[in-house]
Coordinates of N, CA and C in Angstrom, one line a residue:
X1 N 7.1 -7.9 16.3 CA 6.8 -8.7 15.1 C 8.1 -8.8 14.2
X2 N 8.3 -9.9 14.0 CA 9.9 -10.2 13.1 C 9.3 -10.0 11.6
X3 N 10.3 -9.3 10.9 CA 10.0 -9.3 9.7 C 9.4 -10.1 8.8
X4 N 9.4 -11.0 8.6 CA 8.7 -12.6 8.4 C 7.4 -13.0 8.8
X5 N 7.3 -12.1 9.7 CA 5.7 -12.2 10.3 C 5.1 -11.2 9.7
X6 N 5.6 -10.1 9.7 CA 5.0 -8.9 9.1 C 4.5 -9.1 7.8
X7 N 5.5 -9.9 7.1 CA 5.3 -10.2 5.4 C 3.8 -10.9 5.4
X8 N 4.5 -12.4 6.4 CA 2.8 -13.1 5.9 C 1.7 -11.8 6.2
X9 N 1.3 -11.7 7.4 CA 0.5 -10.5 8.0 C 0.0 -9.6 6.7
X10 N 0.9 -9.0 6.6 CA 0.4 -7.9 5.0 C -0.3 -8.7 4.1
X11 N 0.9 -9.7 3.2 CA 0.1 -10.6 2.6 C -1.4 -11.0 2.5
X12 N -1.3 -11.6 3.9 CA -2.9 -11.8 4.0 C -3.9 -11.5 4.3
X13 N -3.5 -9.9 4.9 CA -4.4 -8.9 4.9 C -4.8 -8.3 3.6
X14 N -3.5 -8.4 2.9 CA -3.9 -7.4 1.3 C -5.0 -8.7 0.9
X15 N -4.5 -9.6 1.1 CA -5.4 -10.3 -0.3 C -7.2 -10.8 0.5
X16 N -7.5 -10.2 1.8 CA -8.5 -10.3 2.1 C -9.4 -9.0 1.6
X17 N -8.5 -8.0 1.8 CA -9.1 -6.7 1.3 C -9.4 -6.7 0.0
X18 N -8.1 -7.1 -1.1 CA -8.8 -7.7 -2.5 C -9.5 -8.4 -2.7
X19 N -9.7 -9.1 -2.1 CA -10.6 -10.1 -2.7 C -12.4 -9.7 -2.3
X20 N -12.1 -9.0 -1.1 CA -13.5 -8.5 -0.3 C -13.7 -7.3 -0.8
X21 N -12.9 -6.3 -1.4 CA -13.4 -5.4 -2.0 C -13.1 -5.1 -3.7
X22 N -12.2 -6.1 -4.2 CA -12.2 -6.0 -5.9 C -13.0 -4.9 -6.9
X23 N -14.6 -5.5 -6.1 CA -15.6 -5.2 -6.9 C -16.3 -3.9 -6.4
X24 N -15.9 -3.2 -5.6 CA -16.4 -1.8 -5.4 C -15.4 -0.9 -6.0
X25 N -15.7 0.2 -6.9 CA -16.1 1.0 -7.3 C -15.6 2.2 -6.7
X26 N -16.2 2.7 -5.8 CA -15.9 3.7 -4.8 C -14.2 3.6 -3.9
X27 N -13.3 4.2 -4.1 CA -12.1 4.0 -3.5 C -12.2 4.2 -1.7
X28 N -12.8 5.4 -1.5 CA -13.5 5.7 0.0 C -13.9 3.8 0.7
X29 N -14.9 3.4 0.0 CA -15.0 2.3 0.7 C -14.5 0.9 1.0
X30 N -13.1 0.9 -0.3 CA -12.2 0.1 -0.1 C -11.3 0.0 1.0
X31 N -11.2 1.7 1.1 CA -10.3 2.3 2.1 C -10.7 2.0 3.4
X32 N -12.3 1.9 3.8 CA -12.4 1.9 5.1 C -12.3 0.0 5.8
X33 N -12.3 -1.0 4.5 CA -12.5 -2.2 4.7 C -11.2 -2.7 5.8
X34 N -11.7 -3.4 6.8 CA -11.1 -4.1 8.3 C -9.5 -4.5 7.8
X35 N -9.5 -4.8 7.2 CA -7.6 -5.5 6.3 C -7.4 -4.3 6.5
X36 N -7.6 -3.3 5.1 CA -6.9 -2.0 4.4 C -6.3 -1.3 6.1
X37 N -7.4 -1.0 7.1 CA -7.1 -0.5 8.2 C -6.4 -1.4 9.0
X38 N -6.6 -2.7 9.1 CA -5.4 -3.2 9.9 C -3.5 -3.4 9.4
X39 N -3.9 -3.3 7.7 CA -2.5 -3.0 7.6 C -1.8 -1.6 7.6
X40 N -2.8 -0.5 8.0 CA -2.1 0.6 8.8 C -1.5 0.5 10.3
X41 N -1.7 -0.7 10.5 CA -1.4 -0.8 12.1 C -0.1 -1.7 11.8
X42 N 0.0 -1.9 11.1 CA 1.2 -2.7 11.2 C 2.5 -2.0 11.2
X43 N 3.7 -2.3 11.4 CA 5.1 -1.8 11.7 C 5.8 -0.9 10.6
X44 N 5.6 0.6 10.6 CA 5.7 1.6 9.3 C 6.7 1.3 9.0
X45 N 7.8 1.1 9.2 CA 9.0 0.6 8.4 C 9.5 -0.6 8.1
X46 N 8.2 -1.4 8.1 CA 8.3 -2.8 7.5 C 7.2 -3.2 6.9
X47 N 6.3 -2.2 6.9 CA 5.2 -2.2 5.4 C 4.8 -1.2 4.4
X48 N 5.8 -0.2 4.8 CA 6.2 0.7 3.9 C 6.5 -0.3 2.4
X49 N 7.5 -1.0 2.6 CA 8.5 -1.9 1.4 C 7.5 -2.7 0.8
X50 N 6.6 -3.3 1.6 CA 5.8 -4.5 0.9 C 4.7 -3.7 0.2
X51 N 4.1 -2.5 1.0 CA 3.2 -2.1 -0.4 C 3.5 -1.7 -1.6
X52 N 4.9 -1.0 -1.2 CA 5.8 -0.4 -2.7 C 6.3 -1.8 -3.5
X53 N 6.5 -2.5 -2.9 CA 7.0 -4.3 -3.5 C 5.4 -4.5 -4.5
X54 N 4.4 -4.5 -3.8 CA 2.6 -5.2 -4.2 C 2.7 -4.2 -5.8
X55 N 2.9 -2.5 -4.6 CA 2.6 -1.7 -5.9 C 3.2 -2.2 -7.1
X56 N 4.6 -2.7 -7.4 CA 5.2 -2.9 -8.3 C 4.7 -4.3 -9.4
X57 N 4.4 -5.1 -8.3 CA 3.8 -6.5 -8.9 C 2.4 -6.5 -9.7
X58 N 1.9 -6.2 -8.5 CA 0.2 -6.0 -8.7 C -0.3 -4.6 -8.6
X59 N -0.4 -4.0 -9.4 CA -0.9 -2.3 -8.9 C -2.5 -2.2 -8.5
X60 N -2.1 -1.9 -7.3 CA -4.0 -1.6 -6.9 C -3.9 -0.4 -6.1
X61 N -4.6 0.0 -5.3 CA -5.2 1.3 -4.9 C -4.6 1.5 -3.8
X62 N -3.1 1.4 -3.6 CA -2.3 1.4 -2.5 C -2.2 3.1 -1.7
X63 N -2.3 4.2 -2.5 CA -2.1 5.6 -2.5 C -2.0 6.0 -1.4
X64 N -3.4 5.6 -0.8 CA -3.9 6.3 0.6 C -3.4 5.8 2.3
X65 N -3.3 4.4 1.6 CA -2.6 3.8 3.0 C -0.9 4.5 3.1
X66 N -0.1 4.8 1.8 CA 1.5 4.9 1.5 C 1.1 6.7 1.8
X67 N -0.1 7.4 2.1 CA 0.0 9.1 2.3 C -0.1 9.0 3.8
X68 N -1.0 8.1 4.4 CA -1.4 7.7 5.4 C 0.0 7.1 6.8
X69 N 0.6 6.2 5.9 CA 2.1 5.6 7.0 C 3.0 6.9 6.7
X70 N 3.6 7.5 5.5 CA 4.5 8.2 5.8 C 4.4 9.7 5.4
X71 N 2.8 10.3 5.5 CA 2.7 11.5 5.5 C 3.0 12.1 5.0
X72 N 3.3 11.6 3.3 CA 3.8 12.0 2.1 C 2.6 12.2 1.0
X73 N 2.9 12.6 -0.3 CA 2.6 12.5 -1.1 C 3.0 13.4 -2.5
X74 N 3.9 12.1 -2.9 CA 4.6 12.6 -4.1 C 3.7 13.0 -5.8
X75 N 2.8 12.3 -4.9 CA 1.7 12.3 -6.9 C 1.0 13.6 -6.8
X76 N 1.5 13.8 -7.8 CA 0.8 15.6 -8.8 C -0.9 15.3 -8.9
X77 N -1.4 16.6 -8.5 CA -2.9 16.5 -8.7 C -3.2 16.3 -10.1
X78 N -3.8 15.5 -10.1 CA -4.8 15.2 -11.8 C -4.1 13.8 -12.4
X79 N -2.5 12.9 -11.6 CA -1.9 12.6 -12.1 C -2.9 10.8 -12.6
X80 N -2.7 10.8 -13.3 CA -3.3 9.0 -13.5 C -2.9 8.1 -12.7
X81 N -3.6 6.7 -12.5 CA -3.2 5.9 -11.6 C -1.8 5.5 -12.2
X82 N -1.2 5.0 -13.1 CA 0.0 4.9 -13.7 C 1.0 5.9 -13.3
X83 N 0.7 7.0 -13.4 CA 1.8 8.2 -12.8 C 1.5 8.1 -11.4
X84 N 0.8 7.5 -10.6 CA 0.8 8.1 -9.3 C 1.7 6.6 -8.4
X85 N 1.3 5.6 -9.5 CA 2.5 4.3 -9.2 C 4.1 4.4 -9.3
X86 N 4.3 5.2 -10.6 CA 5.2 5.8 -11.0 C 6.1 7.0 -9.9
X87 N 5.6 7.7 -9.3 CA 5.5 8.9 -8.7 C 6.1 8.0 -7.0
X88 N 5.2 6.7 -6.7 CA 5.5 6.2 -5.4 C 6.4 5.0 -5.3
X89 N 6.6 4.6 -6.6 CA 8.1 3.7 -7.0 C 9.7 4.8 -6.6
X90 N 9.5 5.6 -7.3 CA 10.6 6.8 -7.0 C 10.9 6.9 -6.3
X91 N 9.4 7.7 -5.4 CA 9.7 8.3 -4.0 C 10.3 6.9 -3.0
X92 N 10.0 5.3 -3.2 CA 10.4 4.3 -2.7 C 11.8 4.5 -3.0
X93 N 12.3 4.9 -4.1 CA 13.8 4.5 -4.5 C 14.7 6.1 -3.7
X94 N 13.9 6.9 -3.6 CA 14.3 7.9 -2.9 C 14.4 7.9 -1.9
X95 N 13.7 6.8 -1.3 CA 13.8 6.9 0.5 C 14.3 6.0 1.0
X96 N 15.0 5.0 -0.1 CA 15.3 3.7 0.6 C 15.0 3.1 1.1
X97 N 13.2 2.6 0.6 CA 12.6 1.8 0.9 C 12.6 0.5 0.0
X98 N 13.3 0.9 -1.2 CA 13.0 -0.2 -2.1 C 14.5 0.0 -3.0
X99 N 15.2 -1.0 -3.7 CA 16.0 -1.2 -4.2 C 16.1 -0.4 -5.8

């Protein structure tokens, strides 16, 4: 998959998962929706950047999938969703995933 493919791909995975799960409540069941899991299959060092890119644009509930591809997790327990955006912008600029 050429990078370009990967973008649309993400893209239109994220915005089927937004749009199909917006309105739940429960993070657990966002997490398990057909998108959210198909954009773990996609190419880890070429959707690493786009969810850290989304995170920065549009913040949504990215956390699990960005602990999930690179087996990290920079966000302090108790941290708010703001600090934990905060926390995986960094760790993006730390790892040279993001500019």
């Amino acid at each position: 998959i050429e990078s370009d493919d990967t973008r649309e791909i993400f893209y239109r995975l994220a915005h089927d998962w937004e749009a199909s799960t917006g309105m739940l409540s429960i993070t657990t069941q966002r997490y398990k929706h057909p998108s959210y899991q198909a954009i773990l299959n996609l190419e880890k060092n070429k959707v690493i950047p786009l969810i850290l890119e989304e995170l920065q644009q549009r913040p949504d509930w990215w956390f699990d999938a960005l602990r999930t591809l690179t087996k990290q997790d920079p966000v302090k327990a108790g941290a708010s969703f703001e600090e934990g955006i905060n926390s995986w912008i960094a760790w993006g600029k730390q790892n040279n995933y993001i500019g």
